[in-house]
Short mmCIF file of C-alpha atoms in Angstrom, two decimals:
data_model
loop_
_atom_site.label_atom_id
_atom_site.label_comp_id
_atom_site.label_asym_id
_atom_site.label_seq_id
_atom_site.Cartn_x
_atom_site.Cartn_y
_atom_site.Cartn_z
CA GLY A 43 -12.38 -21.22 23.38
CA GLY A 44 -12.34 -25.05 23.50
CA LEU A 45 -9.66 -27.37 24.89
CA LYS A 46 -7.43 -27.48 21.85
CA SER A 47 -4.16 -28.59 23.40
CA PRO A 48 -3.47 -32.25 24.28
CA VAL A 49 -3.93 -32.77 28.00
CA PHE A 50 -3.70 -35.65 30.40
CA PHE A 51 -4.72 -36.20 33.99
CA HIS A 52 -2.06 -35.79 36.65
CA ALA A 53 -2.99 -36.26 40.30
CA ILE A 54 -1.04 -35.25 43.36
CA GLN A 55 -2.49 -38.37 44.98
CA SER A 56 0.00 -40.53 43.04
CA THR A 57 2.28 -42.44 45.38
CA ALA A 58 5.09 -41.62 42.96
CA MET A 59 5.06 -38.08 44.34
CA ARG A 60 5.88 -37.02 47.87
CA VAL A 61 4.57 -33.69 49.08
CA LEU A 62 6.56 -31.67 51.56
CA SER A 63 5.75 -28.71 53.78
CA THR A 64 7.67 -26.96 56.51
CA LEU A 65 6.89 -25.42 59.85
CA MET A 66 9.63 -22.86 59.42
CA GLY A 67 8.43 -19.28 59.59
CA GLY A 68 5.20 -20.02 61.45
CA ALA A 69 2.04 -21.98 60.77
CA VAL A 70 1.50 -23.40 57.29
CA ALA A 71 -1.53 -21.85 55.61
CA ILE A 72 -2.57 -25.16 54.04
CA THR A 73 -1.15 -28.58 54.80
CA PRO A 74 -0.20 -31.08 52.08
CA THR A 75 -3.03 -33.35 53.25
CA ASP A 76 -5.57 -30.56 52.89
CA MET A 77 -4.14 -29.60 49.51
CA GLN A 78 -4.42 -33.18 48.33
CA LYS A 79 -8.10 -33.20 49.23
CA LYS A 80 -8.63 -29.82 47.61
CA MET A 81 -7.00 -30.81 44.33
CA GLY A 82 -9.45 -33.51 43.34
CA MET A 83 -9.44 -34.29 39.62
CA GLY A 84 -6.81 -32.38 37.65
CA ILE A 85 -5.83 -31.55 34.13
CA ASN A 86 -2.40 -31.03 32.58
CA LEU A 87 -1.68 -28.09 30.28
CA GLY A 88 0.47 -30.40 28.19
CA ASN A 89 2.65 -29.67 25.16
CA THR A 90 2.28 -25.93 25.68
CA LEU A 91 4.88 -24.23 27.91
CA GLU A 92 6.91 -27.44 27.83
CA ALA A 93 7.50 -27.30 24.06
CA PRO A 94 10.86 -25.99 22.77
CA GLU A 95 8.94 -22.82 21.95
CA GLU A 96 5.32 -22.23 22.88
CA GLY A 97 3.15 -23.11 19.90
CA ASP A 98 5.54 -25.73 18.49
CA TRP A 99 3.48 -28.70 19.70
CA ALA A 100 0.06 -27.25 20.48
CA PRO A 101 -1.77 -23.91 20.37
CA ALA A 102 -0.38 -21.26 22.69
CA ALA A 103 -2.07 -21.07 26.09
CA GLN A 104 -5.11 -18.85 26.29
CA GLU A 105 -6.97 -17.56 29.32
CA THR A 106 -10.18 -19.12 28.02
CA PHE A 107 -8.64 -22.59 28.51
CA PHE A 108 -8.93 -22.14 32.26
CA ASP A 109 -12.58 -21.17 32.06
CA ALA A 110 -13.15 -24.34 30.05
CA TYR A 111 -11.37 -26.38 32.73
CA LYS A 112 -13.78 -24.97 35.33
CA THR A 113 -16.77 -25.71 33.14
CA GLN A 114 -15.65 -29.31 32.69
CA GLY A 115 -15.29 -29.80 36.44
CA PHE A 116 -11.52 -29.97 36.82
CA GLN A 117 -10.23 -28.90 40.21
CA ASN A 118 -6.50 -28.42 39.68
CA VAL A 119 -4.16 -27.58 36.82
CA ARG A 120 -0.60 -28.74 36.27
CA VAL A 121 1.54 -26.47 34.08
CA PRO A 122 4.73 -28.16 32.83
CA VAL A 123 7.39 -25.58 31.93
CA ARG A 124 10.55 -26.05 29.87
CA TRP A 125 12.99 -23.57 31.39
CA ASP A 126 16.04 -25.05 29.67
CA LYS A 127 15.52 -23.35 26.30
CA HIS A 128 15.13 -19.98 28.01
CA THR A 129 18.03 -20.17 30.46
CA GLY A 130 21.68 -19.24 30.00
CA GLN A 131 24.24 -22.00 29.63
CA SER A 132 26.81 -20.39 31.90
CA SER A 133 26.71 -18.77 35.34
CA PRO A 134 24.60 -16.98 36.53
CA TYR A 135 22.25 -19.06 34.29
CA ALA A 136 19.78 -16.20 33.86
CA ILE A 137 16.23 -17.00 32.75
CA ASP A 138 14.95 -14.83 29.91
CA ALA A 139 12.76 -12.11 31.41
CA LYS A 140 10.13 -12.36 28.65
CA TRP A 141 9.77 -16.07 29.26
CA MET A 142 9.45 -15.59 33.00
CA SER A 143 6.71 -13.02 32.38
CA ARG A 144 4.88 -15.37 30.04
CA VAL A 145 4.97 -18.19 32.57
CA GLU A 146 3.73 -15.78 35.24
CA GLU A 147 0.85 -14.75 32.98
CA VAL A 148 -0.29 -18.33 32.39
CA ILE A 149 0.12 -19.31 36.04
CA GLY A 150 -1.81 -16.18 36.97
CA TRP A 151 -4.77 -17.22 34.82
CA SER A 152 -4.95 -20.46 36.78
CA LEU A 153 -4.52 -18.88 40.22
CA LYS A 154 -7.08 -16.19 39.38
CA ARG A 155 -9.64 -18.96 39.13
CA GLU A 156 -8.47 -20.42 42.46
CA PHE A 157 -7.13 -23.62 40.94
CA PRO A 158 -4.47 -25.42 42.91
CA THR A 159 -1.71 -25.05 40.31
CA VAL A 160 1.38 -27.23 39.96
CA MET A 161 4.39 -25.73 38.17
CA ASN A 162 7.57 -27.66 37.46
CA VAL A 163 10.73 -27.89 35.42
CA HIS A 164 10.08 -30.17 32.46
CA HIS A 165 12.07 -31.97 29.74
CA ASP A 166 15.35 -31.84 31.63
CA ASP A 167 17.28 -34.52 29.79
CA TRP A 168 20.30 -32.26 30.13
CA LEU A 169 20.31 -33.06 33.86
CA ASP A 170 18.86 -36.58 33.82
CA ASP A 171 22.22 -37.99 32.74
CA PRO A 172 24.57 -39.72 35.20
CA ASN A 173 27.64 -38.44 33.36
CA ALA A 174 26.48 -34.81 33.14
CA PHE A 175 24.67 -34.53 36.46
CA ASP A 176 27.44 -32.99 38.58
CA SER A 177 28.32 -30.32 36.03
CA GLN A 178 24.67 -29.43 35.34
CA LEU A 179 23.29 -29.41 38.89
CA PRO A 180 24.34 -25.77 39.54
CA ARG A 181 22.23 -24.68 36.55
CA PHE A 182 19.21 -26.55 37.89
CA ILE A 183 19.67 -24.91 41.29
CA ALA A 184 19.94 -21.49 39.64
CA ILE A 185 16.66 -22.07 37.80
CA TRP A 186 14.84 -22.84 41.05
CA GLN A 187 16.51 -19.89 42.78
CA GLN A 188 15.07 -17.55 40.15
CA VAL A 189 11.68 -19.23 39.90
CA GLY A 190 11.30 -19.34 43.67
CA GLU A 191 12.19 -15.68 44.06
CA HIS A 192 9.90 -14.61 41.23
CA PHE A 193 6.86 -16.49 42.53
CA LYS A 194 7.46 -16.10 46.27
CA SER A 195 4.42 -13.85 46.69
CA ALA A 196 2.05 -16.15 44.82
CA ASP A 197 -0.80 -17.53 46.89
CA ASP A 198 -0.76 -20.93 48.53
CA ASN A 199 -2.53 -22.58 45.61
CA LEU A 200 0.77 -22.57 43.72
CA VAL A 201 2.68 -25.82 44.22
CA PHE A 202 6.25 -26.39 43.02
CA GLU A 203 7.20 -29.75 41.50
CA CYS A 204 10.97 -30.15 41.51
CA PHE A 205 11.49 -32.44 38.51
CA ASN A 206 9.44 -34.42 36.01
CA GLU A 207 9.86 -38.17 35.60
CA PRO A 208 13.56 -38.80 36.30
CA HIS A 209 14.65 -42.15 34.93
CA LEU A 210 18.34 -42.14 33.94
CA MET A 211 20.15 -40.58 36.90
CA THR A 212 21.16 -42.73 39.84
CA ALA A 213 19.23 -42.92 43.11
CA ASP A 214 22.02 -41.02 44.86
CA GLN A 215 21.87 -38.28 42.24
CA LEU A 216 18.09 -38.02 42.53
CA ASN A 217 18.30 -37.72 46.30
CA ARG A 218 20.90 -34.97 45.92
CA LEU A 219 18.68 -33.21 43.37
CA ASN A 220 15.62 -33.33 45.61
CA ALA A 221 17.57 -32.06 48.61
CA ALA A 222 19.06 -29.21 46.58
CA CYS A 223 15.68 -28.29 45.12
CA VAL A 224 13.90 -28.19 48.48
CA SER A 225 16.64 -26.23 50.25
CA THR A 226 16.83 -23.74 47.37
CA ILE A 227 13.09 -23.12 47.26
CA ARG A 228 12.89 -22.78 51.05
CA LYS A 229 15.16 -19.72 50.97
CA SER A 230 12.42 -17.69 49.25
CA ASN A 231 9.32 -19.80 49.92
CA PRO A 232 9.48 -21.05 53.53
CA ASN A 233 5.94 -22.48 53.48
CA ARG A 234 5.37 -23.42 49.85
CA ILE A 235 4.16 -26.98 49.22
CA ILE A 236 6.76 -28.85 47.17
CA MET A 237 6.44 -32.11 45.25
CA ILE A 238 9.38 -34.44 44.70
CA SER A 239 9.68 -37.43 42.39
CA GLY A 240 10.99 -40.97 42.29
CA LEU A 241 12.95 -42.74 39.58
CA SER A 242 11.53 -44.93 36.81
CA TRP A 243 9.34 -42.07 35.60
CA ASP A 244 7.90 -41.51 39.09
CA SER A 245 7.08 -45.17 39.50
CA PRO A 246 5.16 -46.12 42.68
CA GLN A 247 7.06 -49.40 42.70
CA TRP A 248 10.38 -47.52 42.81
CA ILE A 249 9.11 -45.32 45.65
CA GLN A 250 8.33 -48.48 47.59
CA SER A 251 11.86 -49.79 47.06
CA GLY A 252 13.07 -47.59 49.91
CA GLU A 253 15.78 -45.81 47.90
CA LEU A 254 14.09 -42.40 48.05
CA ASP A 255 15.38 -40.07 50.75
CA ILE A 256 12.85 -37.48 51.90
CA PRO A 257 14.84 -34.23 52.11
CA LYS A 258 15.26 -32.56 55.45
CA ASP A 259 12.73 -29.75 55.40
CA ASP A 260 13.33 -27.35 58.27
#
């Protein structure tokens, strides 16, 4: 029942992340500012659902982990997810139903305990490549279409993080990725809080360079 998997702290307060909300569809249940305050100190369920296969890098996730997080005083949980290994390589880029159910189960354990819970797409080297970006972007969009639709009824404690630590793609490509991610999620989740990233592994210094375009969110 202990914390057996390697974890690290990840805070939404980082200036390398920008949090978006929308007014579309009525009043937002919780604003990004309020969510930031609510999140407090967080923990990352690392090396678990982000491994090539769950269990490759750390013990498989267990519901007791989330009770331990509560006991230790953590206030939010980030769940990195590697969708790539469970998604088709050609259109319609279907996500394996068993994997989707497993992710839902783990996310559900966190939400059941009222943790603000950040879920992302992780280890996406297949997209973080200037030469492959244009051909791979439709697959990325399809992943978020399916994830957004599947989790559209989840409560407001679920936060979507578009991409983890981009560092090879160009600034223009990143801005296109963020815009595509936000617009795709908004079709099924009009009021979901979304996190976007900057280049240089989400570097605050890069964010301050002025190259990041905040996607239109209406």
